[in-house]
PDB file of C-alpha atoms in Angstrom:
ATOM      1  CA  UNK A   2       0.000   0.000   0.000  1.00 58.00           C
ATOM      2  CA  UNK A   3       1.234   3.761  -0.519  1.00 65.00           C
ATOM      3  CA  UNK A   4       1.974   5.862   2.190  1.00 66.00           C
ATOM      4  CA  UNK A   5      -0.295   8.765   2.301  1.00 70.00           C
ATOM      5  CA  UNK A   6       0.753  11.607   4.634  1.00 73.00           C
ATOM      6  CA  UNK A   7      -2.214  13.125   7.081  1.00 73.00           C
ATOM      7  CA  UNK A   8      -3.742  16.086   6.459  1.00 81.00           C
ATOM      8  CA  UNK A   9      -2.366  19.258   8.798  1.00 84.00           C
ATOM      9  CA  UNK A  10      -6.471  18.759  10.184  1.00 87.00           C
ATOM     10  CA  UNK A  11      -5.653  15.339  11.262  1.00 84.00           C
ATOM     11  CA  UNK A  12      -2.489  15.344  12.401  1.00 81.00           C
ATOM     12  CA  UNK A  13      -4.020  18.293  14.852  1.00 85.00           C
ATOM     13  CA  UNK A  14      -6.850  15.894  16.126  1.00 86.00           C
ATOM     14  CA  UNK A  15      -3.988  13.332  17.190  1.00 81.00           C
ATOM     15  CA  UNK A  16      -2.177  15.617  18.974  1.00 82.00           C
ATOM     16  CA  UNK A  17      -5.529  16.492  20.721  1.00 85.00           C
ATOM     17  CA  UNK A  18      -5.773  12.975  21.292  1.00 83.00           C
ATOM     18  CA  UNK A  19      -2.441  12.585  22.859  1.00 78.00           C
ATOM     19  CA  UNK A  20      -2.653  15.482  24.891  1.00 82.00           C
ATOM     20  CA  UNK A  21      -6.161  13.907  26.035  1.00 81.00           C
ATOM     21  CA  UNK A  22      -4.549  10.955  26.631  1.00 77.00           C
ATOM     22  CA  UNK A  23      -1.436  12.214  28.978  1.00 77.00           C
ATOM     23  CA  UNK A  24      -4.608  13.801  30.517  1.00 77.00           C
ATOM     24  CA  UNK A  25      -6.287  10.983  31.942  1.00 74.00           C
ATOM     25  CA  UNK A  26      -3.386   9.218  33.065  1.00 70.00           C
ATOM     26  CA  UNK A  27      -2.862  12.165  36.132  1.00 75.00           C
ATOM     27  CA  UNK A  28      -4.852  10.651  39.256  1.00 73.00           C
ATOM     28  CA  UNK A  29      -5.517   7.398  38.124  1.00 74.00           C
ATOM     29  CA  UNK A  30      -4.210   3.842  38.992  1.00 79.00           C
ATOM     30  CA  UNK A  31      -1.138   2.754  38.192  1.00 79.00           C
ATOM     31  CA  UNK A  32      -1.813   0.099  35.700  1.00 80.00           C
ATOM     32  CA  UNK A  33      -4.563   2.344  34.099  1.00 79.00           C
ATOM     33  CA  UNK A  34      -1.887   6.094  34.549  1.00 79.00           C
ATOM     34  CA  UNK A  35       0.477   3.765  32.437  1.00 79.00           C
ATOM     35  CA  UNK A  36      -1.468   2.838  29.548  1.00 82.00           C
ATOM     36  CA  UNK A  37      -3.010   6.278  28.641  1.00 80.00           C
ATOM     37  CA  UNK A  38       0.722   7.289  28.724  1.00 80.00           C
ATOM     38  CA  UNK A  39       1.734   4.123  26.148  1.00 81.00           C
ATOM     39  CA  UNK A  40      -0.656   5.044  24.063  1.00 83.00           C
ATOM     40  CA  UNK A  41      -0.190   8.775  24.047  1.00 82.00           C
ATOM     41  CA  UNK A  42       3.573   7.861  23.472  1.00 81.00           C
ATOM     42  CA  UNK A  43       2.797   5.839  20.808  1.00 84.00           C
ATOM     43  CA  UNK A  44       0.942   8.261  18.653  1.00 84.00           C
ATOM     44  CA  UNK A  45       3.631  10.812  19.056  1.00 84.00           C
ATOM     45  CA  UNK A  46       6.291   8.262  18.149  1.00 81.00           C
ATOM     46  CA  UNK A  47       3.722   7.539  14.306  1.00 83.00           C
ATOM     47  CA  UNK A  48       3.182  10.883  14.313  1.00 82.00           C
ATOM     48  CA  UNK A  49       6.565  12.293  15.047  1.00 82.00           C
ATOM     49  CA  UNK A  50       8.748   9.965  12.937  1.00 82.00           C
ATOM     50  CA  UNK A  51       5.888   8.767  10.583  1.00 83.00           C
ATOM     51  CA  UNK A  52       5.866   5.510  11.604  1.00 85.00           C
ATOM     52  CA  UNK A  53       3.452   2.809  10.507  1.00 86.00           C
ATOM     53  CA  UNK A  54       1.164   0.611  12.645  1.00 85.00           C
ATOM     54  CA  UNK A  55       3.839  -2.206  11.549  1.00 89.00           C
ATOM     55  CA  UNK A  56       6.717  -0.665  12.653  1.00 88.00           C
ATOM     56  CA  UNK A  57       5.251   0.530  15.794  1.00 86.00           C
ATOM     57  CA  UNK A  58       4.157  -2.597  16.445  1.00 86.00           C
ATOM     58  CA  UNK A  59       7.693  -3.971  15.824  1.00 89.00           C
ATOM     59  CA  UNK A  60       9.015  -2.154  18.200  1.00 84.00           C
ATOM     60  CA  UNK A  61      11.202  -2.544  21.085  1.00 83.00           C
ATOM     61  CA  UNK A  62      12.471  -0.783  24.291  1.00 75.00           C
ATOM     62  CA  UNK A  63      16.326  -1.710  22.973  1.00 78.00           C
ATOM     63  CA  UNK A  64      15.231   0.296  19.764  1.00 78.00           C
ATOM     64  CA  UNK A  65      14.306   3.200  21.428  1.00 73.00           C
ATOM     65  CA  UNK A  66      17.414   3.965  23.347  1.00 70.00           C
ATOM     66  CA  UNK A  67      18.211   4.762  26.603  1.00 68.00           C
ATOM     67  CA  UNK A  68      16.345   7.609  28.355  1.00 65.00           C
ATOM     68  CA  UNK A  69      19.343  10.681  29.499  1.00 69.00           C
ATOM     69  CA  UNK A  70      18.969  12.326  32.911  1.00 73.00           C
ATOM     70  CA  UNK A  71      17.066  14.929  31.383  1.00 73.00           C
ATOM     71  CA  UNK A  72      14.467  12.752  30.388  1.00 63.00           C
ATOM     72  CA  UNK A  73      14.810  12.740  26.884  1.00 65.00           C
ATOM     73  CA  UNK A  74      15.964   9.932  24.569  1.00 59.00           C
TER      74      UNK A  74
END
């Protein structure tokens, strides 16, 4: 299949989505804070880098790197 780039209107509803996301994972259990923030990390990672379901899927924490003091990767 082609890969077909969002529209600028789509790509704003996922970030809306993500920030939604990091939103409900504030005050709520452990197991339930840490999937909203998977899953607002993983639609930043396919929207950041473009991945693809695939390669997200694919994925694994010896990919991603090793997170720096300052919290980024």
């Amino acid at each position: 299949l082609p890969m077909v780039a969002l529209a600028e209107t789509d790509q704003a509803r996922l970030w809306t989505e993500i920030a939604r996301l990091r939103g409900q994972a504030r005050g709520r259990p452990p197991a339930a804070a840490w999937r909203s923030a998977r899953d607002a990390a993983l639609l930043a990672a396919m929207l950041g880098a473009g991945l693809t379901v695939a390669e997200v899927v694919a994925l694994r924490v010896r990919d991603v790197g090793a997170l720096q003091p300052d919290g980024s990767l």
